[in-house]
Tab-separated table of C-alpha atoms in Angstrom:
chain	number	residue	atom	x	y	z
A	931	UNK	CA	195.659	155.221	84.133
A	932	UNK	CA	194.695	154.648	88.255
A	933	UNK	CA	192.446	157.803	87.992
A	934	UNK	CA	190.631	156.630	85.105
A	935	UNK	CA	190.035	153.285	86.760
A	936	UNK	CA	188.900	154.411	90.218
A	937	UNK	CA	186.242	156.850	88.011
A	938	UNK	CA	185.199	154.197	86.502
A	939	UNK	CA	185.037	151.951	89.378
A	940	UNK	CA	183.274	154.937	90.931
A	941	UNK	CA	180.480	154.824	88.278
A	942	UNK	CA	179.864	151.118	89.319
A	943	UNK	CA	179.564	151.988	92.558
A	944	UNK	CA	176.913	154.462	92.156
A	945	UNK	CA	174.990	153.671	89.308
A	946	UNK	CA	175.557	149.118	89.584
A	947	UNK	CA	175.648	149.212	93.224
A	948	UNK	CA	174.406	145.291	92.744
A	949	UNK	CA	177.110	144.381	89.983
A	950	UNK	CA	179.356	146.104	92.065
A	951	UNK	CA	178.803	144.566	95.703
A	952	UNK	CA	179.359	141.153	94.134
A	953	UNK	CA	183.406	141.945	93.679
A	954	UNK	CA	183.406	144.715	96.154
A	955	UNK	CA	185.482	142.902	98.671
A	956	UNK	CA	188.030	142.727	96.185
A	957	UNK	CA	188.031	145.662	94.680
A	958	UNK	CA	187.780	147.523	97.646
A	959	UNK	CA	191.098	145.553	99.325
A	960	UNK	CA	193.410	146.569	96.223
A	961	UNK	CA	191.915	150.181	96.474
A	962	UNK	CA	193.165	150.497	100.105
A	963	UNK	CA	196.229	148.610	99.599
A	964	UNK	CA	197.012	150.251	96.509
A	965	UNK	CA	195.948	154.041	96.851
A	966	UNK	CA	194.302	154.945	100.145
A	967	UNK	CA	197.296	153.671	101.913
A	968	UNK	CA	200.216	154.808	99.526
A	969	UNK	CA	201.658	158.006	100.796
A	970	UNK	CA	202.133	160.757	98.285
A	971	UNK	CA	205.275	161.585	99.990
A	972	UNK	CA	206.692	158.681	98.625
A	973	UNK	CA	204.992	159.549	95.042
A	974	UNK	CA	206.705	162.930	95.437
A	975	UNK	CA	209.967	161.558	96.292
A	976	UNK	CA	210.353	160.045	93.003
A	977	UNK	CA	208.686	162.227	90.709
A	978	UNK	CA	210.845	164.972	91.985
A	979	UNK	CA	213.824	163.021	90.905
A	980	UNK	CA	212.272	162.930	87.388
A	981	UNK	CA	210.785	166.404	87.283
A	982	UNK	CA	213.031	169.676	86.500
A	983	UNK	CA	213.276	171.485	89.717
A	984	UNK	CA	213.165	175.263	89.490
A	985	UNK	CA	216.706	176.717	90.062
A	986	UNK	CA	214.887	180.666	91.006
A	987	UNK	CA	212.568	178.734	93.454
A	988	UNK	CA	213.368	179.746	97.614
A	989	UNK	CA	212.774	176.892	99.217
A	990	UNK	CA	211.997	178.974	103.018
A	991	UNK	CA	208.927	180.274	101.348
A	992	UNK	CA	207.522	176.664	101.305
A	993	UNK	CA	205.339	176.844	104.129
A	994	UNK	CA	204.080	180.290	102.972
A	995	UNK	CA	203.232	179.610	100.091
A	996	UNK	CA	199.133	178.653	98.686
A	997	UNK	CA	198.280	175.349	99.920
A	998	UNK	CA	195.662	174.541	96.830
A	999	UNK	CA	196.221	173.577	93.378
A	1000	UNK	CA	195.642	176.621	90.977
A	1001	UNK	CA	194.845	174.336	88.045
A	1002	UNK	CA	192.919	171.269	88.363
A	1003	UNK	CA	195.481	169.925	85.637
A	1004	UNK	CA	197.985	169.807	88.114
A	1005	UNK	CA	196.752	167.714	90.349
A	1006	UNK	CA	198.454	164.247	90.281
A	1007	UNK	CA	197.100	161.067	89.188
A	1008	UNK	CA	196.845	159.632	92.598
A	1009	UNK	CA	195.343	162.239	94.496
A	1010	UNK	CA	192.579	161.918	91.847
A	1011	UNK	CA	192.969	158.509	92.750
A	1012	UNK	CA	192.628	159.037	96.417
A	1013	UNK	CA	189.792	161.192	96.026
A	1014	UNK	CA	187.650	158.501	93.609
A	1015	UNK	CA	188.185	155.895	96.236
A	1016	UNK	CA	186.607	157.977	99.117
A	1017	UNK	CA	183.843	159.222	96.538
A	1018	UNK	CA	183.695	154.854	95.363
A	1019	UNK	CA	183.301	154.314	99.333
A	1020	UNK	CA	180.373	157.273	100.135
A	1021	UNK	CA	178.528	155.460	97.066
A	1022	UNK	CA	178.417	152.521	98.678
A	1023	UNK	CA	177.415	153.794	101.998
A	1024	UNK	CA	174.660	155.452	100.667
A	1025	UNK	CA	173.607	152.729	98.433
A	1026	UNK	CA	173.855	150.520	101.684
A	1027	UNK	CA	171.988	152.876	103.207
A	1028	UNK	CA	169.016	153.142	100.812
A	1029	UNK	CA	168.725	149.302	100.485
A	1030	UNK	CA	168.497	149.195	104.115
A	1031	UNK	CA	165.693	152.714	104.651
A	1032	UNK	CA	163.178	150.912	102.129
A	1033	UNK	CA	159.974	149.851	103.353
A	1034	UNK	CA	159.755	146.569	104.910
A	1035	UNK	CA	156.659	145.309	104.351
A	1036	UNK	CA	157.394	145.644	100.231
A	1037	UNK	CA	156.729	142.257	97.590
A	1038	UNK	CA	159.006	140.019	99.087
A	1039	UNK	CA	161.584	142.385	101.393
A	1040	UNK	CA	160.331	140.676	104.608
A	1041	UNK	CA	161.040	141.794	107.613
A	1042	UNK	CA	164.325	139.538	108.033
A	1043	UNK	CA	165.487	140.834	104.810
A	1044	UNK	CA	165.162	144.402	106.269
A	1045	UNK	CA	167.068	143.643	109.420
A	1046	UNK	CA	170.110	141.920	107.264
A	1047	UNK	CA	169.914	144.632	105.294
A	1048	UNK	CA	170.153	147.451	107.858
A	1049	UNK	CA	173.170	144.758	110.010
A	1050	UNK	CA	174.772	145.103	106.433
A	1051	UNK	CA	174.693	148.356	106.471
A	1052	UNK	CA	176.022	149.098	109.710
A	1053	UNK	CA	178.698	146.997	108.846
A	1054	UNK	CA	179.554	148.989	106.168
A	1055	UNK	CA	178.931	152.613	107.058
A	1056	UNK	CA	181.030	152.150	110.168
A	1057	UNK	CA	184.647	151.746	109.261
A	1058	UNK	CA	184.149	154.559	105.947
A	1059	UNK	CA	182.930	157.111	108.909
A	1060	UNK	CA	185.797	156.343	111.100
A	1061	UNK	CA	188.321	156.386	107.933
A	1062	UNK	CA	186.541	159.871	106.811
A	1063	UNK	CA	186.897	161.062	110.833
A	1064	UNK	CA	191.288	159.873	110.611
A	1065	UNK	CA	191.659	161.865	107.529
A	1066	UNK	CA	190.399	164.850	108.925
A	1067	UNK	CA	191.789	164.358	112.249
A	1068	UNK	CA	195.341	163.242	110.805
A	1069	UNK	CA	195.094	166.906	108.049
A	1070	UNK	CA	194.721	164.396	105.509
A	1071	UNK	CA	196.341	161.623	106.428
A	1072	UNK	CA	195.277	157.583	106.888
A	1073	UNK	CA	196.418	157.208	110.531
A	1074	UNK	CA	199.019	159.127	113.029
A	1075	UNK	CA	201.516	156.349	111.721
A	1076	UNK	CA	202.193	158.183	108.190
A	1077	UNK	CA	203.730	161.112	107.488
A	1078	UNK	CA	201.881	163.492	105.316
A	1079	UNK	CA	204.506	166.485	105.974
A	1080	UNK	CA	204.101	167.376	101.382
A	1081	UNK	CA	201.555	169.816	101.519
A	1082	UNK	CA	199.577	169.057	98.352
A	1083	UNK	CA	198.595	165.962	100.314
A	1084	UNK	CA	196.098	168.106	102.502
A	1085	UNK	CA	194.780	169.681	99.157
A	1086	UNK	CA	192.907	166.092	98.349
A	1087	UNK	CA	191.007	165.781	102.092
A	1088	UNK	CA	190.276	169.874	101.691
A	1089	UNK	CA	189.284	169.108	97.931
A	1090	UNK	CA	186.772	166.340	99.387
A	1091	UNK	CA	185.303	169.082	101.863
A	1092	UNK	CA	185.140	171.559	98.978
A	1093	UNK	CA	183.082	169.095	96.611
A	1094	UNK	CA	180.216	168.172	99.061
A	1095	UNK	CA	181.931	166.113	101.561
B	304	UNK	CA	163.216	163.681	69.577
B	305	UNK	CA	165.144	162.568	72.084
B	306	UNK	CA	166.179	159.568	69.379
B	307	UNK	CA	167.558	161.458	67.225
B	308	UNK	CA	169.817	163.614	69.241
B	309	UNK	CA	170.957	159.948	70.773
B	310	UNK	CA	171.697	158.955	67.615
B	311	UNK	CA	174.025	162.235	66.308
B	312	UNK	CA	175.734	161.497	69.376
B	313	UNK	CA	175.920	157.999	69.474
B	314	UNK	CA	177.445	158.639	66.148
B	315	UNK	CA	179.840	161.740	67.059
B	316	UNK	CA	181.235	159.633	69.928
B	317	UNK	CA	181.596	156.585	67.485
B	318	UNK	CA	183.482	158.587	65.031
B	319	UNK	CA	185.930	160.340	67.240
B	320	UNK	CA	189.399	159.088	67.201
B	321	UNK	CA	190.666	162.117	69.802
B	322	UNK	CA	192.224	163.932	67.229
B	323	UNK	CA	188.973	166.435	66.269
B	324	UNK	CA	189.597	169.976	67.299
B	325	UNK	CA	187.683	171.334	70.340
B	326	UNK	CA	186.926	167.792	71.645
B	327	UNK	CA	183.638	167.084	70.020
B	328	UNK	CA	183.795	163.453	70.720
B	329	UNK	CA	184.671	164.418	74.818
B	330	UNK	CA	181.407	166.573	74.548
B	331	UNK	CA	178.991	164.467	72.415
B	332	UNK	CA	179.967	161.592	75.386
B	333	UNK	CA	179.431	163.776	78.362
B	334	UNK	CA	175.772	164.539	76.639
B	335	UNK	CA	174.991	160.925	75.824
B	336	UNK	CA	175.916	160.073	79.540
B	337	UNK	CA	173.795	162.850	81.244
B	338	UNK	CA	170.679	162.189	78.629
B	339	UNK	CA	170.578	158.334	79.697
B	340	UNK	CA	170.558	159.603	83.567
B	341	UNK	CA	167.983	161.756	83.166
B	342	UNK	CA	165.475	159.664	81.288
B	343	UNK	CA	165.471	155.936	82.694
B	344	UNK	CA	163.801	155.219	79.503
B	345	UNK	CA	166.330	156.609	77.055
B	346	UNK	CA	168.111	153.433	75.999
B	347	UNK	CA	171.294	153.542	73.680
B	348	UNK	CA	170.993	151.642	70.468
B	349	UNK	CA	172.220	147.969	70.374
B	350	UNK	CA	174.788	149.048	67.589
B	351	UNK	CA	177.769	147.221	68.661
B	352	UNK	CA	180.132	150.208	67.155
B	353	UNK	CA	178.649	152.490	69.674
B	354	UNK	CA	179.132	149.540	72.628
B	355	UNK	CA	182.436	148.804	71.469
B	356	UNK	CA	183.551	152.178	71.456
B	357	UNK	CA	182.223	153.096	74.845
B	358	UNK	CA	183.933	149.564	76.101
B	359	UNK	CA	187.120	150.832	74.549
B	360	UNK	CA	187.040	154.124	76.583
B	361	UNK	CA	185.878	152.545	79.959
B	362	UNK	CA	188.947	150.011	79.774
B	363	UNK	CA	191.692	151.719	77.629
B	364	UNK	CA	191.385	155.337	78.349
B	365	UNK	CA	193.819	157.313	80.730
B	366	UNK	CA	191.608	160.562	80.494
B	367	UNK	CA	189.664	160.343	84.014
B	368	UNK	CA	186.741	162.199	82.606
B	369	UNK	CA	186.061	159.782	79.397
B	370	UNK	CA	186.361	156.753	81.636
B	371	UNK	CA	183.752	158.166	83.937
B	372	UNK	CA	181.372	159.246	81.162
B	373	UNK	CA	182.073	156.428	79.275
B	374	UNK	CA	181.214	153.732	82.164
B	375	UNK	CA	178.245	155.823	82.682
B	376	UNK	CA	176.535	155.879	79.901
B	377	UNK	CA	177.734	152.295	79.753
B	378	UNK	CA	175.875	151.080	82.779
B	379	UNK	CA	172.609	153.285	82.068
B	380	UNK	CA	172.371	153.145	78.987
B	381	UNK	CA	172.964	149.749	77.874
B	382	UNK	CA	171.731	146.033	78.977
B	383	UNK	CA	172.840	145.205	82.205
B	384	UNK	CA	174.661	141.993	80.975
B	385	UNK	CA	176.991	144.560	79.132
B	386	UNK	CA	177.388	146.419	82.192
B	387	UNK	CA	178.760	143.479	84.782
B	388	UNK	CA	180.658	142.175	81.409
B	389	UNK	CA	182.424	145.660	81.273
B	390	UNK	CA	182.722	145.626	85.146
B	391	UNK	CA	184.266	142.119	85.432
B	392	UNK	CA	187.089	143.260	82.552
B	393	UNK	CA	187.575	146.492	84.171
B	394	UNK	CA	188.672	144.612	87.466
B	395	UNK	CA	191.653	143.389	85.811
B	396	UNK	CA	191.917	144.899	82.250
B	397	UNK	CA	192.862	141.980	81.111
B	398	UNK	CA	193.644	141.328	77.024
B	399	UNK	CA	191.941	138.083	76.848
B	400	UNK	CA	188.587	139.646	78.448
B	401	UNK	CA	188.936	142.531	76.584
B	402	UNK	CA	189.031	140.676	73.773
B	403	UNK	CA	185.277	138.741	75.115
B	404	UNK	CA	184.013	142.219	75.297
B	405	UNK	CA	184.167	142.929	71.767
B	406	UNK	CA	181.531	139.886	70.907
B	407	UNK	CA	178.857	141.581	73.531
């Protein structure tokens, strides 16, 4: 159910970008807490206790074998997860970003309004690009700090490349 | 023109209960939600079936693709009221604001 409510949430973001920046703060802190900075190591861990492990499978081959997902199916919830959040977080930049390019001297978008506007912006923009700049430094991980040694958890920062990121 | 295909899909999304074959409903939404973002002016109707429905999807659904058509066509193609009503409840899905959202 997490990857159905980050696309949703992502929808908000793009198309209510006012409806959403009224509870973004809060939304935004859960998202982090609870899926940007959960490790899919840890995800991994349990599900392989649950899942059927295959008996024919050689495990030296691991690091050979194809790092993407052959069927989008197989992709787990919170990788979709992870990737909605960082799609929920370019949104916002770039509705940030619009609010603060439009022309100043427009009805009642003084030139104040502009320069909070464009401040807000910054404020915004900022930490995504330098979150964006760790993943791809870290091959997909949040910081240095967490190990990302599971594979499939590079598929969801090359995924991000391969959509338009 | 563009009415009346709203409506068959309005009412192909109402009727589907997930069980068709082939995923008409699935379809008919991903249509309704890419009409209403091409036209501005393409409005769904105020039936509150079709609302419901759609609010039903956005908060209940663990398909990722109907919850992101769904809130789509939600938020462009319905009042905006609706919109930060279905927002608020999606925050926290919680039964007794679901349960608001079906007076909208």
């Amino acid at each position: 159910m997490l990857a159905a409510r980050v696309a949703a949430l992502v929808e908000f973001a793009r198309y209510a970008p006012e409806a959403f920046e009224d509870l973004s703060d809060i939304v935004l802190e859960r998202l982090m807490r609870r899926v940007v900075y959960v490790s899919i190591v840890v995800c991994f861990f349990f599900l392989s206790l649950v899942l059927p492990r295959n008996p024919f499978k050689d495990e030296t081959l691991e690091d050979e074998e194809e790092e993407w997902y052959e069927d989008t199916a197989n992709i787990p919830p919170l990788v979709w997860a992870k990737i909605g959040t960082l799609k929920l977080l370019r949104h916002r930049c770039l509705n940030a970003a619009l609010r603060a390019s439009r022309d100043i001297p427009n009805g009642d978008h003084t030139l104040d309004t502009a320069m909070e506007e464009k401040e807000k912006a910054e404020k915004m923009v900022g930490p995504v690009i330098k979150m964006l700049q760790a993943l791809m430094v870290h091959d997909g991980a949040i910081s240095e700090n967490v190990k990302e040694e599971y594979v499939p958890l590079l598929h969801w920062t090359c995924l991000c490349v391969d959509m338009g990121w | 023109m563009v009415k009346g295909h709203l409506a068959e899909l309005e009412r192909h999304v109402v009727l589907d209960d997930g069980s068709s074959k082939g995923d008409e409903g699935q379809v008919a939404l991903r249509l309704l939600a890419n009409l209403v973002r091409a036209d501005s002016d393409v409005k769904l109707s105020a039936s509150s079936r079709t609302l419901e429905r759609l609010t039903t999807m956005v908060l209940e659904t663990r398909n990722r693709e109907l919850a992101k058509f769904a809130t789509r066509a939600t938020i462009l193609g319905a009042a905006t009221q609706v919109t930060i009503q279905v927002f608020e409840a999606s925050r926290g899905y919680l039964p007794r604001e679901r349960q608001a959202l079906t007076h909208v």
